[in-house]
Backbone as JSON Lines, residues from 0, in Angstrom:
{"i":0,"aa":"V","n":[0.81,-1.22,0.2],"ca":[-0.13,-0.25,0.0],"c":[0.99,1.55,-0.03]}
{"i":1,"aa":"Y","n":[0.81,2.09,-0.87],"ca":[1.63,3.26,-0.93],"c":[0.38,4.47,-0.74]}
{"i":2,"aa":"S","n":[0.77,5.6,-0.01],"ca":[0.21,6.89,0.13],"c":[1.14,8.18,-0.52]}
{"i":3,"aa":"M","n":[0.13,9.31,-0.37],"ca":[0.51,10.59,-0.86],"c":[-0.38,11.25,-0.73]}
{"i":4,"aa":"G","n":[-0.07,13.07,-0.88],"ca":[-1.18,13.85,-0.25],"c":[-1.35,14.54,0.73]}
{"i":5,"aa":"D","n":[-2.26,15.02,0.97],"ca":[-2.47,15.65,2.47],"c":[-2.02,14.69,3.48]}
{"i":6,"aa":"N","n":[-1.32,14.9,4.46],"ca":[-1.31,14.34,5.76],"c":[-1.67,15.05,7.13]}
{"i":7,"aa":"Y","n":[-2.33,15.92,6.78],"ca":[-2.6,16.87,8.14],"c":[-3.29,16.4,9.61]}
{"i":8,"aa":"Y","n":[-4.15,15.57,8.87],"ca":[-4.69,14.14,10.22],"c":[-3.78,12.67,10.26]}
{"i":9,"aa":"G","n":[-2.95,12.81,9.71],"ca":[-2.44,11.39,9.63],"c":[-2.74,10.55,8.76]}
{"i":10,"aa":"Q","n":[-3.89,10.69,8.07],"ca":[-4.44,10.44,6.56],"c":[-3.57,9.25,5.95]}
{"i":11,"aa":"L","n":[-2.38,9.93,6.11],"ca":[-1.33,9.05,4.89],"c":[-0.62,7.66,5.75]}
{"i":12,"aa":"G","n":[-0.72,7.45,7.1],"ca":[-0.27,6.57,7.68],"c":[1.27,6.32,7.53]}
{"i":13,"aa":"L","n":[1.88,7.38,7.62],"ca":[3.45,7.27,7.83],"c":[4.15,7.7,9.12]}
{"i":14,"aa":"D","n":[3.48,7.74,10.39],"ca":[3.87,8.23,10.96],"c":[4.56,9.11,11.47]}
{"i":15,"aa":"N","n":[4.59,10.47,10.67],"ca":[5.26,11.62,11.18],"c":[4.13,12.74,11.01]}
{"i":16,"aa":"Y","n":[3.85,13.79,11.56],"ca":[2.85,14.57,11.72],"c":[3.44,15.64,11.13]}
{"i":17,"aa":"H","n":[5.05,16.04,11.36],"ca":[5.41,16.96,10.69],"c":[5.38,16.93,8.91]}
{"i":18,"aa":"L","n":[5.16,16.33,8.25],"ca":[5.11,16.2,6.89],"c":[3.48,16.57,6.59]}
{"i":19,"aa":"P","n":[3.26,17.78,6.52],"ca":[1.76,17.92,6.02],"c":[1.19,17.86,4.66]}
{"i":20,"aa":"M","n":[2.38,17.58,3.79],"ca":[2.22,17.16,2.4],"c":[3.14,16.22,1.73]}
{"i":21,"aa":"I","n":[2.49,15.43,1.3],"ca":[3.84,14.27,0.38],"c":[3.32,14.32,-0.92]}
{"i":22,"aa":"S","n":[4.08,14.56,-2.08],"ca":[4.31,14.69,-3.45],"c":[4.6,13.49,-4.01]}
{"i":23,"aa":"E","n":[5.06,12.49,-3.21],"ca":[5.71,11.42,-4.1],"c":[5.2,10.3,-3.39]}
{"i":24,"aa":"P","n":[4.87,9.24,-3.93],"ca":[4.24,7.95,-3.1],"c":[5.13,7.68,-2.2]}
{"i":25,"aa":"R","n":[4.74,6.91,-1.13],"ca":[5.6,6.36,0.02],"c":[4.93,5.17,0.4]}
{"i":26,"aa":"K","n":[5.29,4.05,0.57],"ca":[4.93,2.91,0.87],"c":[4.73,2.62,2.84]}
{"i":27,"aa":"L","n":[3.78,2.06,2.77],"ca":[3.1,1.82,4.33],"c":[3.84,0.78,4.88]}
{"i":28,"aa":"M","n":[4.39,0.71,6.05],"ca":[4.69,-0.56,6.44],"c":[3.62,-1.5,7.01]}
{"i":29,"aa":"I","n":[2.51,-1.91,6.23],"ca":[1.67,-2.61,6.58],"c":[1.3,-3.74,5.97]}
{"i":30,"aa":"L","n":[1.74,-4.99,5.95],"ca":[1.37,-5.84,4.72],"c":[0.13,-6.89,4.53]}
{"i":31,"aa":"G","n":[0.55,-7.29,3.61],"ca":[-1.19,-8.18,3.46],"c":[-2.23,-7.58,3.21]}
{"i":32,"aa":"I","n":[-2.67,-6.3,2.76],"ca":[-3.48,-5.91,2.88],"c":[-4.57,-6.53,1.51]}
{"i":33,"aa":"T","n":[-5.78,-7.01,1.98],"ca":[-6.78,-7.07,0.95],"c":[-7.85,-6.6,0.41]}
{"i":34,"aa":"S","n":[-7.98,-5.31,1.59],"ca":[-9.02,-4.63,1.72],"c":[-9.01,-3.03,2.4]}
{"i":35,"aa":"I","n":[-9.37,-2.2,1.56],"ca":[-8.93,-0.52,2.28],"c":[-10.24,0.47,2.02]}
{"i":36,"aa":"T","n":[-10.6,0.7,2.81],"ca":[-11.26,2.08,2.57],"c":[-11.51,3.14,2.92]}
{"i":37,"aa":"V","n":[-11.62,4.41,2.45],"ca":[-11.19,5.65,2.53],"c":[-12.07,6.6,3.04]}
{"i":38,"aa":"Y","n":[-12.35,7.28,3.99],"ca":[-13.51,8.07,4.22],"c":[-12.82,9.51,4.95]}
{"i":39,"aa":"K","n":[-13.34,10.55,4.21],"ca":[-12.81,11.71,4.33],"c":[-10.97,11.61,4.86]}
{"i":40,"aa":"D","n":[-10.89,12.08,6.21],"ca":[-9.4,12.0,6.44],"c":[-9.31,10.66,7.17]}
{"i":41,"aa":"S","n":[-9.69,9.49,6.85],"ca":[-9.29,8.56,7.7],"c":[-9.44,7.52,6.62]}
{"i":42,"aa":"N","n":[-8.9,6.09,6.87],"ca":[-8.26,5.16,6.35],"c":[-8.68,3.68,7.16]}
{"i":43,"aa":"F","n":[-9.21,2.88,6.96],"ca":[-9.32,1.59,7.31],"c":[-8.95,0.25,6.25]}
{"i":44,"aa":"A","n":[-8.27,-0.73,6.52],"ca":[-7.71,-1.61,5.96],"c":[-8.01,-2.91,6.49]}
{"i":45,"aa":"I","n":[-8.21,-4.2,6.13],"ca":[-8.45,-5.44,6.44],"c":[-7.16,-6.08,5.74]}
{"i":46,"aa":"D","n":[-6.4,-7.05,6.77],"ca":[-5.35,-7.96,6.19],"c":[-5.74,-9.25,5.6]}
{"i":47,"aa":"K","n":[-4.67,-9.85,5.12],"ca":[-4.85,-11.46,4.86],"c":[-5.56,-12.34,5.79]}
{"i":48,"aa":"N","n":[-5.33,-11.83,7.25],"ca":[-5.36,-12.6,8.51],"c":[-7.08,-11.7,9.18]}
{"i":49,"aa":"N","n":[-7.91,-11.22,8.17],"ca":[-9.03,-10.56,8.62],"c":[-8.59,-9.49,9.98]}
{"i":50,"aa":"K","n":[-7.52,-8.87,10.02],"ca":[-7.29,-8.15,11.04],"c":[-7.88,-6.49,10.34]}
{"i":51,"aa":"L","n":[-8.23,-5.9,11.4],"ca":[-8.61,-4.39,11.08],"c":[-7.73,-3.51,11.68]}
{"i":52,"aa":"F","n":[-7.44,-2.59,10.71],"ca":[-6.33,-1.76,10.87],"c":[-7.05,-0.05,10.65]}
{"i":53,"aa":"A","n":[-6.84,0.87,11.26],"ca":[-7.02,2.35,10.94],"c":[-6.36,3.19,11.36]}
{"i":54,"aa":"W","n":[-6.36,4.35,10.7],"ca":[-5.42,5.87,10.96],"c":[-5.85,7.12,10.37]}
{"i":55,"aa":"G","n":[-5.51,8.33,10.71],"ca":[-6.0,9.25,10.45],"c":[-7.05,10.19,11.49]}
{"i":56,"aa":"A","n":[-7.92,11.04,10.89],"ca":[-8.73,11.5,11.56],"c":[-9.54,10.81,12.6]}
{"i":57,"aa":"N","n":[-9.11,11.1,13.93],"ca":[-10.18,10.37,14.77],"c":[-11.5,10.29,14.88]}
{"i":58,"aa":"R","n":[-11.98,11.77,14.14],"ca":[-13.61,11.88,14.43],"c":[-14.32,10.87,13.48]}
{"i":59,"aa":"Y","n":[-13.62,10.36,12.66],"ca":[-13.99,9.35,11.77],"c":[-14.06,7.99,12.17]}
{"i":60,"aa":"L","n":[-12.56,7.78,12.86],"ca":[-12.3,6.17,13.09],"c":[-13.13,5.49,13.99]}
{"i":61,"aa":"G","n":[-13.81,6.12,15.1],"ca":[-14.98,5.5,15.96],"c":[-14.18,4.82,17.03]}
{"i":62,"aa":"I","n":[-13.17,5.41,17.23],"ca":[-12.0,4.14,18.46],"c":[-12.12,5.11,19.67]}
{"i":63,"aa":"N","n":[-11.93,4.54,20.77],"ca":[-11.55,5.39,22.14],"c":[-10.49,6.04,22.19]}
{"i":64,"aa":"S","n":[-10.13,7.1,21.47],"ca":[-8.76,7.9,21.24],"c":[-8.98,9.26,21.18]}
{"i":65,"aa":"K","n":[-8.16,10.28,21.84],"ca":[-8.51,11.74,21.65],"c":[-7.93,12.56,20.75]}
{"i":66,"aa":"S","n":[-6.67,11.75,20.03],"ca":[-5.76,11.97,18.93],"c":[-6.08,11.49,17.76]}
{"i":67,"aa":"N","n":[-5.15,12.14,16.54],"ca":[-5.38,11.27,15.19],"c":[-4.65,10.28,15.29]}
{"i":68,"aa":"L","n":[-4.47,9.5,14.47],"ca":[-3.9,8.05,14.16],"c":[-2.67,8.31,13.2]}
{"i":69,"aa":"F","n":[-1.48,8.77,13.24],"ca":[-0.64,8.86,12.34],"c":[0.18,7.51,11.8]}
{"i":70,"aa":"K","n":[0.01,6.4,12.01],"ca":[0.28,5.19,11.66],"c":[-0.6,3.9,11.84]}
{"i":71,"aa":"P","n":[-0.89,3.48,10.6],"ca":[-1.79,2.14,11.09],"c":[-1.91,1.51,12.55]}
{"i":72,"aa":"K","n":[-2.87,1.41,13.3],"ca":[-2.99,0.72,14.41],"c":[-4.14,-0.25,14.15]}
{"i":73,"aa":"Q","n":[-3.83,-1.71,14.66],"ca":[-4.92,-2.68,14.56],"c":[-6.01,-2.15,15.75]}
{"i":74,"aa":"I","n":[-7.31,-2.32,15.1],"ca":[-8.32,-2.32,15.92],"c":[-8.9,-3.44,16.42]}
{"i":75,"aa":"Y","n":[-9.52,-3.59,17.8],"ca":[-10.02,-5.05,17.95],"c":[-11.61,-4.76,18.14]}
């Protein structure tokens, strides 16, 4: 999975909030993705083991966190 573009809310999953905009594709360190869904400034992915990962703007993630996720996090 590669990402590029606006990273204001961490939606690129690069674990770096100091990079507000990325113009070249960067590879995410998450392997075996079989499905990915994007909603506004948030992302959700399912890997080959049916594990769910999320990152980006917290207001759309629906998890118990007060901050945005700047890298993919497994959701249980």
